[in-house]
XYZ file of N, CA and C in Angstrom:
387
model
N -13.586 -22.247 6.353
C -13.662 -20.862 6.731
C -15.130 -20.442 6.680
N -15.590 -19.851 7.743
C -16.990 -19.438 7.845
C -17.247 -18.192 7.004
N -18.513 -17.906 6.772
C -18.862 -16.763 5.933
C -18.476 -15.441 6.593
N -18.464 -15.405 7.915
C -18.048 -14.181 8.606
C -16.563 -13.903 8.392
N -15.768 -14.963 8.430
C -14.341 -14.789 8.179
C -14.100 -14.276 6.770
N -14.827 -14.824 5.804
C -14.698 -14.352 4.418
C -15.154 -12.902 4.286
N -16.193 -12.536 5.007
C -16.669 -11.158 4.975
C -15.626 -10.214 5.564
N -15.030 -10.583 6.691
C -13.990 -9.766 7.304
C -12.785 -9.620 6.382
N -12.398 -10.716 5.734
C -11.266 -10.650 4.814
C -11.584 -9.802 3.592
N -12.815 -9.886 3.097
C -13.201 -9.068 1.951
C -13.180 -7.587 2.307
N -13.692 -7.244 3.474
C -13.642 -5.856 3.928
C -12.185 -5.417 4.110
N -11.344 -6.303 4.600
C -9.922 -5.988 4.754
C -9.255 -5.737 3.412
N -9.593 -6.539 2.411
C -9.026 -6.334 1.078
C -9.451 -4.984 0.518
N -10.714 -4.645 0.688
C -11.210 -3.359 0.170
C -10.541 -2.195 0.891
N -10.460 -2.259 2.216
C -9.832 -1.167 2.973
C -8.332 -1.068 2.697
N -7.680 -2.206 2.526
C -6.248 -2.184 2.239
C -5.963 -1.735 0.811
N -6.965 -1.779 -0.069
C -6.781 -1.339 -1.451
C -6.928 0.167 -1.622
N -7.481 0.844 -0.646
C -7.686 2.300 -0.743
C -6.364 3.048 -0.953
N -5.285 2.768 -0.187
C -4.031 3.482 -0.450
C -3.487 3.227 -1.859
N -3.663 2.012 -2.366
C -3.211 1.710 -3.718
C -3.965 2.538 -4.750
N -5.270 2.634 -4.600
C -6.103 3.375 -5.560
C -5.777 4.868 -5.515
N -5.636 5.427 -4.332
C -5.332 6.857 -4.209
C -3.951 7.167 -4.778
N -2.972 6.339 -4.480
C -1.623 6.562 -4.994
C -1.594 6.400 -6.510
N -2.304 5.414 -7.022
C -2.374 5.227 -8.470
C -3.015 6.443 -9.134
N -4.049 7.014 -8.525
C -4.702 8.208 -9.057
C -3.707 9.365 -9.169
N -2.964 9.614 -8.097
C -2.011 10.720 -8.126
C -0.849 10.443 -9.068
N -0.478 9.192 -9.216
C 0.619 8.872 -10.123
C 0.196 9.025 -11.578
N -1.039 8.659 -11.911
C -1.493 8.815 -13.294
C -1.813 10.270 -13.625
N -2.169 11.078 -12.644
C -2.472 12.487 -12.883
C -1.371 13.387 -12.329
N -0.141 12.921 -12.418
C 0.968 13.648 -11.814
C 1.230 15.002 -12.461
N 0.885 15.174 -13.732
C 1.121 16.463 -14.400
C 0.243 17.566 -13.834
N -0.962 17.221 -13.388
C -1.870 18.249 -12.870
C -1.962 18.266 -11.350
N -1.630 17.163 -10.691
C -1.797 17.078 -9.234
C -0.527 17.406 -8.450
N 0.636 17.080 -9.003
C 1.891 17.380 -8.312
C 2.310 18.780 -8.756
N 2.205 19.740 -7.863
C 2.310 21.151 -8.215
C 3.707 21.737 -8.043
N 4.740 20.947 -8.220
C 6.110 21.434 -8.081
C 6.875 21.143 -9.367
N 8.020 21.775 -9.535
C 8.842 21.560 -10.726
C 10.270 21.232 -10.317
N 11.024 20.775 -11.280
C 12.458 20.537 -11.075
C 12.729 19.320 -10.217
N 13.710 19.475 -9.348
C 14.139 18.346 -8.530
C 13.068 17.925 -7.536
N 12.235 18.844 -7.078
C 11.155 18.484 -6.154
C 10.117 17.613 -6.855
N 9.886 17.855 -8.150
C 8.955 17.034 -8.920
C 9.461 15.596 -9.007
N 10.744 15.445 -9.301
C 11.313 14.093 -9.410
C 11.270 13.354 -8.080
N 11.570 14.055 -6.987
C 11.494 13.421 -5.666
C 10.051 13.077 -5.300
N 9.110 13.917 -5.694
C 7.693 13.636 -5.424
C 7.219 12.413 -6.185
N 7.625 12.293 -7.440
C 7.242 11.127 -8.247
C 7.894 9.870 -7.686
N 9.144 9.974 -7.260
C 9.792 8.817 -6.626
C 9.055 8.422 -5.348
N 8.590 9.403 -4.586
C 7.809 9.111 -3.388
C 6.496 8.427 -3.716
N 5.841 8.851 -4.803
C 4.599 8.203 -5.215
C 4.836 6.764 -5.667
N 5.937 6.536 -6.373
C 6.251 5.169 -6.809
C 6.540 4.273 -5.609
N 7.295 4.781 -4.648
C 7.575 3.999 -3.445
C 6.310 3.777 -2.620
N 5.431 4.761 -2.604
C 4.148 4.590 -1.907
C 3.303 3.526 -2.596
N 3.366 3.474 -3.919
C 2.639 2.438 -4.658
C 3.202 1.054 -4.348
N 4.519 0.961 -4.257
C 5.140 -0.320 -3.893
C 4.725 -0.732 -2.484
N 4.616 0.228 -1.580
C 4.212 -0.077 -0.203
C 2.743 -0.463 -0.099
N 1.934 -0.034 -1.055
C 0.496 -0.304 -0.987
C 0.104 -1.645 -1.595
N 1.007 -2.319 -2.267
C 0.648 -3.559 -2.975
C 0.564 -4.796 -2.076
N 1.527 -5.106 -1.206
C 1.539 -6.412 -0.540
C 0.372 -6.709 0.391
N -0.126 -5.731 1.116
C -1.181 -6.012 2.092
C -2.477 -6.489 1.450
N -3.032 -5.796 0.429
C -4.252 -6.341 -0.169
C -4.029 -7.663 -0.874
N -2.855 -7.844 -1.465
C -2.564 -9.127 -2.115
C -2.504 -10.247 -1.079
N -1.896 -9.971 0.064
C -1.812 -10.975 1.121
C -3.194 -11.316 1.666
N -4.021 -10.300 1.915
C -5.377 -10.570 2.408
C -6.209 -11.319 1.376
N -6.024 -10.982 0.101
C -6.730 -11.707 -0.953
C -6.263 -13.158 -1.013
N -4.966 -13.389 -0.840
C -4.435 -14.756 -0.862
C -4.971 -15.572 0.310
N -5.289 -14.926 1.421
C -5.872 -15.653 2.545
C -7.270 -16.170 2.220
N -7.960 -15.527 1.280
C -9.302 -15.967 0.896
C -9.283 -17.161 -0.041
N -8.140 -17.488 -0.606
C -8.062 -18.624 -1.522
C -8.303 -19.927 -0.767
N -8.769 -20.957 -1.460
C -8.950 -22.254 -0.791
C -7.604 -22.794 -0.277
N -7.668 -23.583 0.770
C -6.443 -24.098 1.399
C -5.601 -24.929 0.447
N -6.232 -25.599 -0.511
C -5.470 -26.461 -1.416
C -4.606 -25.661 -2.389
N -4.959 -24.415 -2.659
C -4.167 -23.618 -3.600
C -3.106 -22.765 -2.920
N -3.137 -22.666 -1.605
C -2.207 -21.772 -0.930
C -0.796 -22.336 -0.828
N -0.604 -23.417 -0.208
C 0.732 -23.974 -0.060
C 1.646 -23.073 0.756
N 2.937 -23.101 0.437
C 3.938 -22.345 1.182
C 4.218 -20.969 0.591
N 3.639 -20.634 -0.551
C 3.995 -19.364 -1.187
C 3.407 -18.158 -0.463
N 2.313 -18.339 0.262
C 1.718 -17.186 0.962
C 2.623 -16.709 2.097
N 3.057 -17.570 3.015
C 3.940 -17.050 4.071
C 5.317 -16.650 3.551
N 5.833 -17.362 2.549
C 7.140 -16.990 2.008
C 7.078 -15.669 1.258
N 6.015 -15.472 0.494
C 5.863 -14.197 -0.202
C 5.692 -13.042 0.761
N 4.955 -13.274 1.826
C 4.771 -12.228 2.837
C 6.081 -11.939 3.563
N 6.856 -12.981 3.817
C 8.118 -12.791 4.525
C 9.100 -11.941 3.722
N 9.027 -12.022 2.407
C 9.934 -11.237 1.572
C 9.359 -9.871 1.201
N 8.078 -9.819 0.890
C 7.535 -8.571 0.357
C 7.167 -7.555 1.434
N 6.722 -7.995 2.569
C 6.281 -7.056 3.602
C 7.416 -6.168 4.132
N 8.579 -6.702 4.508
C 9.647 -5.802 4.978
C 10.161 -4.856 3.892
N 10.234 -5.338 2.646
C 10.672 -4.467 1.550
C 9.672 -3.341 1.349
N 8.385 -3.671 1.371
C 7.351 -2.645 1.208
C 7.330 -1.685 2.394
N 7.604 -2.181 3.591
C 7.656 -1.309 4.764
C 8.783 -0.291 4.625
N 9.937 -0.725 4.175
C 11.056 0.189 3.955
C 10.738 1.179 2.838
N 10.117 0.689 1.748
C 9.734 1.584 0.648
C 8.721 2.616 1.116
N 7.804 2.221 1.977
C 6.813 3.156 2.483
C 7.415 4.242 3.353
N 8.363 3.878 4.191
C 9.001 4.876 5.070
C 9.796 5.879 4.232
N 10.539 5.389 3.243
C 11.288 6.300 2.367
C 10.317 7.138 1.527
N 9.221 6.525 1.077
C 8.214 7.255 0.315
C 7.570 8.362 1.128
N 7.368 8.134 2.428
C 6.828 9.185 3.298
C 7.729 10.415 3.303
N 9.021 10.187 3.383
C 9.969 11.303 3.402
C 9.960 12.031 2.060
N 9.975 11.267 0.964
C 10.027 11.889 -0.359
C 8.733 12.608 -0.724
N 7.603 12.142 -0.217
C 6.343 12.835 -0.488
C 6.260 14.182 0.220
N 7.128 14.423 1.162
C 7.191 15.727 1.797
C 7.634 16.825 0.840
N 8.219 16.455 -0.303
C 8.641 17.439 -1.293
C 7.534 17.806 -2.275
N 6.401 17.123 -2.214
C 5.271 17.465 -3.087
C 4.546 18.674 -2.515
N 3.453 19.044 -3.171
C 2.689 20.187 -2.705
C 1.214 19.926 -2.928
N 0.373 20.519 -2.124
C -1.072 20.430 -2.317
C -1.649 19.085 -1.904
N -2.687 18.676 -2.648
C -3.374 17.420 -2.327
C -2.465 16.214 -2.486
N -1.574 16.249 -3.463
C -0.673 15.113 -3.674
C 0.212 14.889 -2.451
N 0.585 15.965 -1.806
C 1.429 15.840 -0.617
C 0.662 15.224 0.542
N -0.454 15.829 0.904
C -1.140 15.405 2.119
C -1.899 14.101 1.944
N -2.533 13.897 0.817
C -3.204 12.609 0.580
C -2.174 11.501 0.390
N -1.061 11.821 -0.263
C -0.002 10.828 -0.441
C 0.615 10.411 0.878
N 0.906 11.381 1.726
C 1.486 11.066 3.040
C 0.488 10.280 3.885
N -0.775 10.671 3.855
C -1.795 9.986 4.655
C -1.975 8.545 4.215
N -2.118 8.325 2.911
C -2.330 6.949 2.436
C -1.070 6.106 2.574
N 0.101 6.709 2.429
C 1.335 5.946 2.633
C 1.492 5.577 4.104
N 1.130 6.487 4.994
C 1.167 6.167 6.415
C 0.191 5.033 6.738
N -0.979 5.061 6.100
C -1.941 3.971 6.281
C -1.373 2.651 5.765
N -0.695 2.680 4.626
C -0.064 1.469 4.096
C 1.005 0.944 5.043
N 1.821 1.850 5.563
C 2.885 1.439 6.489
C 2.277 0.856 7.760
N 1.206 1.459 8.269
C 0.548 0.925 9.462
C -0.043 -0.459 9.191
N -0.682 -0.641 8.045
C -1.223 -1.963 7.699
C -0.120 -2.996 7.541
N 0.984 -2.595 6.921
C 2.120 -3.514 6.791
C 2.674 -3.897 8.161
N 2.811 -2.924 9.038
C 3.344 -3.187 10.370
C 2.442 -4.133 11.150
N 1.142 -3.890 11.096
C 0.198 -4.754 11.811
C 0.195 -6.157 11.215
N 0.275 -6.264 9.906
C 0.307 -7.580 9.259
C 1.583 -8.331 9.613
N 2.716 -7.621 9.629
C 3.977 -8.266 10.018
C 3.919 -8.725 11.473
N 3.330 -7.911 12.351
C 3.175 -8.326 13.740
C 2.288 -9.556 13.847
N 1.239 -9.620 13.034
C 0.367 -10.783 13.059
C 1.033 -12.033 12.545
N 1.956 -11.884 11.612
C 2.661 -13.039 11.057
C 3.804 -13.519 11.944
N 4.263 -12.678 12.857
C 5.460 -13.006 13.620
C 5.205 -13.881 14.842
N 3.957 -14.166 15.163
C 3.729 -14.957 16.366
C 3.950 -16.392 16.163
């Protein structure tokens, strides 16, 4: 693998990690950032958890592509085949549940979850050929 390919993959890992970092921030600061109470609070937290699940597989998959060929084996495509569709479904449900939040948690959560879903979709399309 050439240095340009490694550079592209590293940039991909960093960009794919942004939704994970933003969702983790809102999940750890949920008492001050999620501005709703009662049942809407619980649905918002469930949406953040599902968004976090949707944000994990893409950066892990891109990072696994950077590993040497001798350490990869069959676990990279098999792990992607199982985790990507599950994360895509979690992201779509998380998008709906984040609609019950309010303020920055709502709009940043929906935006980063949509970005995660788009990255998952593009990665699945790339794996399906």
